[in-house]
Coordinates of C-alpha atoms and ligand atoms in Angstrom, one line a residue:
X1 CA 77.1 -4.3 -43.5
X2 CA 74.4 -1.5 -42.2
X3 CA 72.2 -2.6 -39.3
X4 CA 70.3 0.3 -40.5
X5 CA 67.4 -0.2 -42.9
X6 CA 68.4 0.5 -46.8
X7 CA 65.8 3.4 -47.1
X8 CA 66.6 4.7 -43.4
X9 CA 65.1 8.4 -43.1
X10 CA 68.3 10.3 -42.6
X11 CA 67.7 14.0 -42.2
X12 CA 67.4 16.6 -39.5
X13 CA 64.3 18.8 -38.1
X14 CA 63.5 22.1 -37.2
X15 CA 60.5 24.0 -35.9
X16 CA 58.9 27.3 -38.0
X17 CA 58.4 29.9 -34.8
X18 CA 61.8 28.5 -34.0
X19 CA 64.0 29.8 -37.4
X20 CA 61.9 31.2 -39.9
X21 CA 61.7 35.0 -38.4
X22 CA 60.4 37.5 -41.0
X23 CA 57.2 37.6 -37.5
X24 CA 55.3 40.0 -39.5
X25 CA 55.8 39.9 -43.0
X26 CA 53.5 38.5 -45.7
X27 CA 50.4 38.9 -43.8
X28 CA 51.5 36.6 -40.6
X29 CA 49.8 37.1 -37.4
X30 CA 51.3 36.7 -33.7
X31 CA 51.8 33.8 -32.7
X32 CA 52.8 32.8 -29.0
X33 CA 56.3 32.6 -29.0
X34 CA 56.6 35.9 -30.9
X35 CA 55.3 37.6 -27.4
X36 CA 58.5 35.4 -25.7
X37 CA 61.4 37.5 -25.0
X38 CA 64.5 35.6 -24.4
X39 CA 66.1 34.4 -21.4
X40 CA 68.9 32.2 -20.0
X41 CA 69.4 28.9 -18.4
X42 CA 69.3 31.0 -15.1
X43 CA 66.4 33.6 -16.3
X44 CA 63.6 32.8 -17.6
X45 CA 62.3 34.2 -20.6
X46 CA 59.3 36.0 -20.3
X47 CA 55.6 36.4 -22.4
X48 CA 54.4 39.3 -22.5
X49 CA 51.1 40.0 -23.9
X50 CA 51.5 43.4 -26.0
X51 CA 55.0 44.0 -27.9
X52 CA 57.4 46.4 -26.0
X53 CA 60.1 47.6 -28.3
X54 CA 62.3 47.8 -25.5
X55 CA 63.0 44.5 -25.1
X56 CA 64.2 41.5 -27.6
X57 CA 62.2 38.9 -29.0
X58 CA 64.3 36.0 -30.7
X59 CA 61.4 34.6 -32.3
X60 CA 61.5 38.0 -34.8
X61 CA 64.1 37.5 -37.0
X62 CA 65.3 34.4 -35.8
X63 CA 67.7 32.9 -38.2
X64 CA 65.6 34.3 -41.3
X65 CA 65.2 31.1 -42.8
X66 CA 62.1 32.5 -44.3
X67 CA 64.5 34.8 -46.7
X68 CA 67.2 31.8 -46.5
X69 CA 65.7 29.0 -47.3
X70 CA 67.4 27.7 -50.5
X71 CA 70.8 28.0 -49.2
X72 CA 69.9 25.9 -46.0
X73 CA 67.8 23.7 -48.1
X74 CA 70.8 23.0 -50.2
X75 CA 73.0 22.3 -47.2
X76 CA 70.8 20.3 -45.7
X77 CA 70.7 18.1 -49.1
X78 CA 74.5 18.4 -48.9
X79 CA 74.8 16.8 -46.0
X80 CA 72.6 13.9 -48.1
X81 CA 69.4 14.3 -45.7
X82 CA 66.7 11.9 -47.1
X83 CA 64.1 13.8 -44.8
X84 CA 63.3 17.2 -43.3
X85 CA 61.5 17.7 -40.7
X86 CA 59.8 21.3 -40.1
X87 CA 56.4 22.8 -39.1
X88 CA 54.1 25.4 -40.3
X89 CA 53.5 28.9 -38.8
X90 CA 49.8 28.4 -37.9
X91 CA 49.6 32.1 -38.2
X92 CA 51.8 32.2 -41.5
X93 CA 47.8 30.8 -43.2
X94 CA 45.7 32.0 -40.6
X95 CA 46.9 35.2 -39.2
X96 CA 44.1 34.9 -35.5
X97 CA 43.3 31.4 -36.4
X98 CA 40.0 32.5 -36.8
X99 CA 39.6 33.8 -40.4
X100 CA 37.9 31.1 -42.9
X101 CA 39.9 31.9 -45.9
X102 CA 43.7 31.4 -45.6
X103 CA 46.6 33.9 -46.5
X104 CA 47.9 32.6 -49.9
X105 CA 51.4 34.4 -49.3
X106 CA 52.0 32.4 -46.4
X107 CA 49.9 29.2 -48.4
X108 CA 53.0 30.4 -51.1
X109 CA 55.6 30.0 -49.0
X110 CA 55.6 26.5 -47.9
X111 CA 55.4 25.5 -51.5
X112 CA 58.2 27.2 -52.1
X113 CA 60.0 25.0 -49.1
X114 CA 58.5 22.3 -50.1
X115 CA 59.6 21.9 -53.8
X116 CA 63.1 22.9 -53.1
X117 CA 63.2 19.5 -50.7
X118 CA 61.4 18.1 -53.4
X119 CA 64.6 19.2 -56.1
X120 CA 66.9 17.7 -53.9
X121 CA 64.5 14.7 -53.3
X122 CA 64.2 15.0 -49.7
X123 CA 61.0 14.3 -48.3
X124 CA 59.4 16.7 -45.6
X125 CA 58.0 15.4 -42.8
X126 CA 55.8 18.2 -41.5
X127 CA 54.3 19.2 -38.0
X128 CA 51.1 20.5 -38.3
X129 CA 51.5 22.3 -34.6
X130 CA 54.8 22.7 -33.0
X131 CA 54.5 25.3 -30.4
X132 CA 52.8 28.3 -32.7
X133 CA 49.5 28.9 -31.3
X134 CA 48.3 31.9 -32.8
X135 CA 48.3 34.5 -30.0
X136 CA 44.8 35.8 -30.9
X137 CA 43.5 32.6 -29.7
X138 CA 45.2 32.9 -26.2
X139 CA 43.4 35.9 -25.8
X140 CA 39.8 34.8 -27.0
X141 CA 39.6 31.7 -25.8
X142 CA 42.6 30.6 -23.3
X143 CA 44.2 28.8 -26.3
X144 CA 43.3 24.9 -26.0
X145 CA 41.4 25.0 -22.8
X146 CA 38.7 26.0 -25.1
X147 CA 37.0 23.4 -26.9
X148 CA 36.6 25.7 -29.9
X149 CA 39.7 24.9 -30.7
X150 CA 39.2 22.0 -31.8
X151 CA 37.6 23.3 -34.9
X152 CA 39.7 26.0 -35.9
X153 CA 42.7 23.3 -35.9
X154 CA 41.1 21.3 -38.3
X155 CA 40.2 23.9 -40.4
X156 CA 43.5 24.8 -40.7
X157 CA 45.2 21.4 -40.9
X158 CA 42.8 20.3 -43.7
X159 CA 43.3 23.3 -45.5
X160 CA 47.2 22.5 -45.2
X161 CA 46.4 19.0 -46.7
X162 CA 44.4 20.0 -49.4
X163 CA 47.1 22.5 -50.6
X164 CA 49.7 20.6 -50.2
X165 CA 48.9 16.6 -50.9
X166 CA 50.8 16.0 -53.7
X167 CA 54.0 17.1 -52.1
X168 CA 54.0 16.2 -48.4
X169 CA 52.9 12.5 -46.9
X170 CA 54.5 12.9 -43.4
X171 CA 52.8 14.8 -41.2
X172 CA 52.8 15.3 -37.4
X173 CA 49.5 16.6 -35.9
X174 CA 51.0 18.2 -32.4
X175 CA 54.8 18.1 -31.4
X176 CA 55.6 17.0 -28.1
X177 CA 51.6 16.6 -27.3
X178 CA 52.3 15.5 -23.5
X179 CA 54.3 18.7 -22.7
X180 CA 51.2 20.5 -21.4
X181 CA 51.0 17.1 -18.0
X182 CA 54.2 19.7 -17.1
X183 CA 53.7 23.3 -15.6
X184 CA 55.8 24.7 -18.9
X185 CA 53.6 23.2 -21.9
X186 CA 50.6 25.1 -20.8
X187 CA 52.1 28.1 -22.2
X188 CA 54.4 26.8 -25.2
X189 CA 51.6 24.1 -26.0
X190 CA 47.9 24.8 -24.9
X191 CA 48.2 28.5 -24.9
X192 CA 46.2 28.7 -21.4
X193 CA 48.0 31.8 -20.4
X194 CA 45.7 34.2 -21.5
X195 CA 45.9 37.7 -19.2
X196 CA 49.7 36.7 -17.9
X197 CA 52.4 38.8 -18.4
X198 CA 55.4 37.4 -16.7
X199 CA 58.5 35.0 -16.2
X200 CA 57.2 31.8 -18.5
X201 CA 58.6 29.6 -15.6
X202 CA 57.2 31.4 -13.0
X203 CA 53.7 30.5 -14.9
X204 CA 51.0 27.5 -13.1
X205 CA 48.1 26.8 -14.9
X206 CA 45.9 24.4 -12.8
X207 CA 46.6 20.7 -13.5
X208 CA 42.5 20.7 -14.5
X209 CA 42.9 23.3 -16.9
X210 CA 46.0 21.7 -18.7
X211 CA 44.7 18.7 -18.9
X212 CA 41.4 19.8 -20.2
X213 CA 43.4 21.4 -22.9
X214 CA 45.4 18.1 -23.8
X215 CA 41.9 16.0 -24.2
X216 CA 40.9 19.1 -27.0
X217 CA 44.5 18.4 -28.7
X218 CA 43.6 14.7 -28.5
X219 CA 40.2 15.4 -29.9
X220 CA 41.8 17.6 -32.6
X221 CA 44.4 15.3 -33.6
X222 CA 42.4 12.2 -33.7
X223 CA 39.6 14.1 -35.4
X224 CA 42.5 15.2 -37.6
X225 CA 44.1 11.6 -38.3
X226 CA 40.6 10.0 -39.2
X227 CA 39.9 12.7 -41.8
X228 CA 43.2 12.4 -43.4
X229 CA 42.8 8.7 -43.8
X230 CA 39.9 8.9 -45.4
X231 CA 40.8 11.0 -47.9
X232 CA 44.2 11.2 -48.4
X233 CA 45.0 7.3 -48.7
X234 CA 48.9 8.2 -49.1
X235 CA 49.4 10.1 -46.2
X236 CA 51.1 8.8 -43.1
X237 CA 50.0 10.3 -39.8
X238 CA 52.1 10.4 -37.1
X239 CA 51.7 11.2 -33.2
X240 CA 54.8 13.2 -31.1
X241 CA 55.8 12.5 -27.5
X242 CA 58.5 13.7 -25.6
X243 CA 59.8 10.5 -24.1
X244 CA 62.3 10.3 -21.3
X245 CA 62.5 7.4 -19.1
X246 CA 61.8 7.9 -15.5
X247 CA 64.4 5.7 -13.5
X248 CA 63.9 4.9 -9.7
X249 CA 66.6 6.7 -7.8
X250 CA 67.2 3.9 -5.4
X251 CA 65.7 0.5 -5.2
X252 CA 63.1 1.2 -2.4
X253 CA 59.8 0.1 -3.8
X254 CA 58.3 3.4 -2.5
X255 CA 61.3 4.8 -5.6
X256 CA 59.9 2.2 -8.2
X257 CA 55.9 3.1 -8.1
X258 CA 56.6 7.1 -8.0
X259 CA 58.7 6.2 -11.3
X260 CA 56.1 4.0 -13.0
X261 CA 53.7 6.6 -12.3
X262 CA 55.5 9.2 -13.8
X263 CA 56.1 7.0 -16.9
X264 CA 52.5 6.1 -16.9
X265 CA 51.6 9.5 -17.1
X266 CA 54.0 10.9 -18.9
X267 CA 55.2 8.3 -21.2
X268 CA 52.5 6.7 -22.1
X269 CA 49.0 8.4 -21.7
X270 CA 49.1 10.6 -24.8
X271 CA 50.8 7.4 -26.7
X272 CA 47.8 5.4 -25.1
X273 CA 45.5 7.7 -26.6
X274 CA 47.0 8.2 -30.3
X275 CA 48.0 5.0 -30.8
X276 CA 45.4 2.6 -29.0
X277 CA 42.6 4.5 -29.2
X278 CA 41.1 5.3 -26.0
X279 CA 42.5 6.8 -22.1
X280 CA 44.3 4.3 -20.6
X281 CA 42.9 2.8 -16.8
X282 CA 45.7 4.3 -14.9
X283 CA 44.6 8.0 -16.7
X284 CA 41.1 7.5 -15.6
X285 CA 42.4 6.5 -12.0
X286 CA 44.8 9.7 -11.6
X287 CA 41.8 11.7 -13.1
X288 CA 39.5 10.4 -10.0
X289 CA 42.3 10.7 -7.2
X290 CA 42.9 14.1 -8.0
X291 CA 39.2 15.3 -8.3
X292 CA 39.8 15.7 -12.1
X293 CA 36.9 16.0 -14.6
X294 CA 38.0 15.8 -17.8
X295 CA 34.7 17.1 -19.9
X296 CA 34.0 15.0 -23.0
X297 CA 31.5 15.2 -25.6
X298 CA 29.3 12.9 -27.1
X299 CA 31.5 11.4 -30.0
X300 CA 34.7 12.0 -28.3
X301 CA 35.7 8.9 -27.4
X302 CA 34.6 6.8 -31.0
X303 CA 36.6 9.5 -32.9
X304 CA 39.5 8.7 -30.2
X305 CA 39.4 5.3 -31.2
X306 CA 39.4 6.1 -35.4
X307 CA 42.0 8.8 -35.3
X308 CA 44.5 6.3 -34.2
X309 CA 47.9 6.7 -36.1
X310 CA 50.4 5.3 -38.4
X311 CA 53.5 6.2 -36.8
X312 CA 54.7 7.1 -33.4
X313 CA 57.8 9.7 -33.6
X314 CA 59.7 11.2 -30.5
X315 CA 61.9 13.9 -29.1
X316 CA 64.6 12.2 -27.0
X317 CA 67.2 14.3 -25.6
X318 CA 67.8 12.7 -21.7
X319 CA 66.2 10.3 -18.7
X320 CA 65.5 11.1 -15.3
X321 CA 65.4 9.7 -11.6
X322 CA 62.0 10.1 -9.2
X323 CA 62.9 9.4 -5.5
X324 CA 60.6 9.8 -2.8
X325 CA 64.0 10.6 -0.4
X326 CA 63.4 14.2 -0.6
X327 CA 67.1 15.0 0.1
X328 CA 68.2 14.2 -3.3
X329 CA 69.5 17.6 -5.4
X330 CA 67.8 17.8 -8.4
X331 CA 68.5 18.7 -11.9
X332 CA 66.5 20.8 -14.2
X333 CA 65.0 18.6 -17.4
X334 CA 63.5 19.5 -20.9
X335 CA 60.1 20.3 -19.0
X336 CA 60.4 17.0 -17.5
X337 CA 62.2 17.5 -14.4
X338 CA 64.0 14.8 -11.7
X339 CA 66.5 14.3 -10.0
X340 CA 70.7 13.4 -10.7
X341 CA 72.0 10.5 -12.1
X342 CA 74.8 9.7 -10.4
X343 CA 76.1 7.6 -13.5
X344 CA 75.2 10.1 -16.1
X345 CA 76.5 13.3 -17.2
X346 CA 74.5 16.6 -18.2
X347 CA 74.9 19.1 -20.9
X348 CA 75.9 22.6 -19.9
X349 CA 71.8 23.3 -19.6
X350 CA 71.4 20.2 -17.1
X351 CA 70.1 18.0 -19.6
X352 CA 71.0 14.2 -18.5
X353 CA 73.1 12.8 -21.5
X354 CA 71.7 8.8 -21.6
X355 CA 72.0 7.3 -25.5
X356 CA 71.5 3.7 -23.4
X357 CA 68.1 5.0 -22.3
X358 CA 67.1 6.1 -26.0
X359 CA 67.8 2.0 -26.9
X360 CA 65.7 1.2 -23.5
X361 CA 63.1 3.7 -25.6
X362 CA 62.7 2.1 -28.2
X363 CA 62.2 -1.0 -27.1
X364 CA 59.8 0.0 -24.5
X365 CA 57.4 2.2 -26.8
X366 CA 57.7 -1.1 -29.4
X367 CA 56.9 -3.3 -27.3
X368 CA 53.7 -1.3 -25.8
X369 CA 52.7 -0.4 -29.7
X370 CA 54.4 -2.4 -32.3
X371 CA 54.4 0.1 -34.6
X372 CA 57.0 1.6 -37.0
X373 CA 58.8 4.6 -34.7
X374 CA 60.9 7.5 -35.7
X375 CA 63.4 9.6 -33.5
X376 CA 62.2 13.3 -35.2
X377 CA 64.2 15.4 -32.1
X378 CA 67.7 14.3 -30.4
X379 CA 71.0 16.4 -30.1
X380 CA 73.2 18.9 -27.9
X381 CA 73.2 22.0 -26.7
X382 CA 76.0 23.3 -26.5
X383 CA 77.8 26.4 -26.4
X384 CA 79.9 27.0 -30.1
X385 CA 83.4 28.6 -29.6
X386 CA 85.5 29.6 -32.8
X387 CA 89.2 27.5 -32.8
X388 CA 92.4 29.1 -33.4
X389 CA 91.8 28.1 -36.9
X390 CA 88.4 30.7 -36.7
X391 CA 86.5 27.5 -37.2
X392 CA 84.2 25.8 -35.4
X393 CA 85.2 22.2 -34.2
X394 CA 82.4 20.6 -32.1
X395 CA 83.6 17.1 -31.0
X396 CA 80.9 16.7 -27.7
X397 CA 78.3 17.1 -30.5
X398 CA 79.8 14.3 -32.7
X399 CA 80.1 12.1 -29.2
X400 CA 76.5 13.1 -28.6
X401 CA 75.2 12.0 -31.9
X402 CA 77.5 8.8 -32.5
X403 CA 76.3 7.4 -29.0
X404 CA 72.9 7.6 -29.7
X405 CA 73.8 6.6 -33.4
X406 CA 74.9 3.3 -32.2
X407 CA 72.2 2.5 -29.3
X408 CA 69.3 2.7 -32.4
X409 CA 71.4 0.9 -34.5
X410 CA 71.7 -1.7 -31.6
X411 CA 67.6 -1.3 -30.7
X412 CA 67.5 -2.2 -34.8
X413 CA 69.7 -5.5 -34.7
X414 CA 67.1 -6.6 -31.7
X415 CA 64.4 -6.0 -33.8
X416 CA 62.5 -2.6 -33.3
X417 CA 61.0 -1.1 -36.1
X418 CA 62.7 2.4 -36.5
X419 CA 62.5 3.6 -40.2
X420 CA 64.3 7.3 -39.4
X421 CA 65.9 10.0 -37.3
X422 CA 66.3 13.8 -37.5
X423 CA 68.5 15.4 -34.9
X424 CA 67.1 18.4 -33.6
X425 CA 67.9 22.1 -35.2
X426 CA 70.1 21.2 -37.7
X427 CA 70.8 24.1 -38.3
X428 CA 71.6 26.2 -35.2
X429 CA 68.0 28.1 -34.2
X430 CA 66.4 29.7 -31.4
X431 CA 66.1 27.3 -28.1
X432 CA 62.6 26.5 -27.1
X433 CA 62.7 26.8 -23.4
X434 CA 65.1 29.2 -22.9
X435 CA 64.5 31.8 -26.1
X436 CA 68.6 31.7 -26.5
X437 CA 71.1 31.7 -29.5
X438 CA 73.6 30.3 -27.6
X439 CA 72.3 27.1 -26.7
X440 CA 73.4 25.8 -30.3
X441 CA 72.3 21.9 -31.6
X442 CA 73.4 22.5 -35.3
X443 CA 75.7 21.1 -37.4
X444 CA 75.1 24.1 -40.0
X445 CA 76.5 27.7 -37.5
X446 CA 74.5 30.6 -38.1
X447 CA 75.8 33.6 -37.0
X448 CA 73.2 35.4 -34.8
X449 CA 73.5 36.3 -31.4
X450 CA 71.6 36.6 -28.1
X451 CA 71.7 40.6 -28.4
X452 CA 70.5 40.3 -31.9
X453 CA 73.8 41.0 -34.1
X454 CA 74.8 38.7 -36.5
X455 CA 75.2 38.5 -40.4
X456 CA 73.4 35.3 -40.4
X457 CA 75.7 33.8 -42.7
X458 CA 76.1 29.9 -42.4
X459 CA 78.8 27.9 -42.3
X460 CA 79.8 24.2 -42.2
X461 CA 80.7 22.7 -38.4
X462 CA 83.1 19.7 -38.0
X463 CA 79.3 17.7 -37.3
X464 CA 78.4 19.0 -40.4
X465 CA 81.1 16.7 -42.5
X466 CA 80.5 13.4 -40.1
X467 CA 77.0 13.3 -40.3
X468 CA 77.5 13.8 -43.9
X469 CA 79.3 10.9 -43.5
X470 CA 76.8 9.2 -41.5
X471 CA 74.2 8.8 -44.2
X472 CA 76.7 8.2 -47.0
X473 CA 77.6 5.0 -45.1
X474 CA 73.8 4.4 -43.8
X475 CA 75.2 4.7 -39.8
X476 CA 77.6 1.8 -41.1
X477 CA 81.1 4.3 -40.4
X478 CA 80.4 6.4 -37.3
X479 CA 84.5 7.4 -36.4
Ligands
BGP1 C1 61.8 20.2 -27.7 C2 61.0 21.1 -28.7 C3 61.9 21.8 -29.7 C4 63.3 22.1 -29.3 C5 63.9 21.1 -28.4 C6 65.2 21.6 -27.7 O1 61.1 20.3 -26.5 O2 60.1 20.3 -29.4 O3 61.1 22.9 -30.2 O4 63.5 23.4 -29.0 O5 63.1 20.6 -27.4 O6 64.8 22.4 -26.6 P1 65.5 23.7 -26.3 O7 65.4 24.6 -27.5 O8 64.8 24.3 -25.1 O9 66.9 23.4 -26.0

């Protein structure tokens, strides 16, 4: 018998900037990462703030899906996906952001997506924002450190809701909303980068400034949330964390507060907010000690406290150690940082692999919430070589997925209340942080490289037929 639920949310996600390509077609505006050149795991990719057609930008083409999307639609429904996970391109319907009246060829082709899921009867779970500011906005207004913003994202989310209620019910109002309390999210999530042309790593925006930025996305979200649940009775709203547990490196007390402050603010302060309603004490405390003051409006905090959601989904992809012993190496994270596990290993990008800490997870953010959770971003990647069979067999993907397969399934038998998972980039896609090709998560290959070539054709990797297997069985035969 299945420890998973019977109607388990099987599926995988994907993000628009990420795979759709076709940047400029169909009326679409610039958005941030089509100003991202690529990079490596050693070089950083860069944002530049005109287009200089000497250089590549990944984001461009991607993996087309805008022109493919029924063949990867039907592969995903292949594989028996019960749910899809994908954003919009803010500036697919509003080309600046700024325009009142949205683009109906980029309106058009979402509905297109959205009833070819439909045909296969898998339901989309949609992210309303998922690192696409439109670029425009950076340079008016320093993205979300402007509280105009919060406006001109509810314009456009209501606008997608209106268009789009009788085929969508899942929706996500910012992915990975705490990504901006690290240096990188103020450029992939706030936007506050406006005038910089340079390394995206190399980038600091003050700790003020992104943090002002995160209480507009709050604002907007919650602002959001409350006006979908008044109208749209159906819909489920759902917050996005990145969640990775902070371990102490060593059992010196000193080790043990630096790690629950991390966690604290982290972990939990953007969860605090979306789900409880209001900053937690310990925000308000780092706010004071650090001399920041976070500007808030009359209204702010009521709307705070009715925006609260349905559903709290994550990305999970590794933990991390915090040691005040300074001579500790450390290992580069998913934004998040820290230092080695000695007990764990890390992909080829440094990413700590840790499937016990996704069960630790989910009992932690159930027991803080007690609401229904779903694990919308997980996987590997990892580096695709063809066999002598000019296939691609990808066993360390399988391991990757199985193990954290079987720690939910476990988390599940002690009672959390998980109703799905999507394993990030199904389909292999451009990496977030690092703007490659060739840091692949998906069980469908695409062939597209980091200089550009490719034919894009897909084809069917050896995860491809064991997850397929996966939801067949509902988790039940994992071999
Ligand atoms: C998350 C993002 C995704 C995705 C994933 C993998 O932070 O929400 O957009 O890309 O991480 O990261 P990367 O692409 O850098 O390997």
């Amino acid at each position: 018998m299945s420890v998973f639920p019977k109607n388990f949310l099987w599926g995988g996600a994907c993000a628009a900037n990420q795979f759709e390509g076709a940047w400029d077609v169909d009326g679409k505006g610039a958005s941030v990462p089509d100003m991202c050149t690529n990079g490596s795991h050693t070089e950083s990719k860069w944002i530049t703030n005109h287009i200089h057609e000497d250089r590549f930008y990944p984001s461009h083409e991607a993996i087309d899906f805008y022109h493919h999307y029924e063949e990867d639609v039907a592969l995903f429904a292949e594989m028996g996906f019960k749910v899809f996970r994908t954003s919009i391109n803010w500036t697919r319907i509003f080309p600046t952001g700024m325009e009142d009246v949205p683009n109906e060829k980029g309106l058009a082709f979402y509905d297109r997506v959205f009833d070819c899921c439909r045909k296969y009867g898998i339901e989309p779970l949609v992210t309303i924002s998922h690192y696409e500011l439109p670029y425009a906005l950076v340079e008016k207004y320093n993205g979300w450190a402007s509280r105009e913003l919060i406006d001109l994202y509810f314009h456009y989310a209501t606008t997608l809701f209106e268009r789009y209620k009788g085929k969508v019910k899942y929706w996500i109002t910012f992915n990975e909303i705490n990504s901006s309390i690290m240096d990188m999210g103020a450029i992939l999530s706030v936007g506050t980068v406006q005038g910089y042309e340079g390394p995206v790593m190399a980038f600091k925006a003050p700790e003020a400034v992104r943090l002002q930025a995160l209480h507009h996305q709050l604002v907007a979200s919650a602002k959001t949330v409350k006006y979908a649940h008044e109208h749209y009775p159906n819909f489920i709203m759902a917050s996005m964390n990145i969640f990775a547990p902070f371990y102490p490196l060593t059992p010196d007390p000193e080790d043990m507060l630096a790690a629950q402050e991390r966690t604290n603010m982290f972990c939990w302060l953007c969860g605090d907010v979306q789900v409880k309603g209001a900053y937690p004490y310990f925000a308000k405390h780092y706010f004071k000690r650090h001399n920041i003051d976070i500007k808030m409006e009359a209204g702010d905090e009521a709307l705070l406290k009715e925006g609260t959601v349905d559903l709290y989904t994550f990305s999970y992809y590794m933990s991390n150690c915090i040691t005040t012993h300074k001579d500790e190496s450390s290992v580069m994270g998913n934004l998040t940082g820290g230092f080695k596990n000695p007990y764990l290993k890390a992909s080829d990008w440094g990413w700590q692999v840790d499937p016990k800490g996704l069960r630790w997870s989910l009992h932690s953010i159930y027991d803080r919430y007690g609401i229904p959770m779903m694990v919308v971003e997980n996987g590997l990647g990892a580096r695709d070589e063809r066999g002598a069979d000019g296939r691609i067999h990808d066993p360390y993907r399988i391991d990757y997925l199985r193990d954290h397969i079987r720690e939910m399934g476990k988390a599940i038998e002690e009672g959390v209340d998980l109703i799905g998972y999507t394993p990030w980039g199904c389909i292999d896609l451009v990496s977030a942080s690092t703007g490659e090709m060739a840091k692949r998560y998906g069980m469908i290959f695409v062939n597209k490289f980091d200089d550009g070539t490719g034919d894009l054709s897909r084809e069917r990797k050896d995860s491809f037929y064991w997850y397929q297997k996966v939801i067949r069985t509902n988790g039940e035969d994992l071999a």
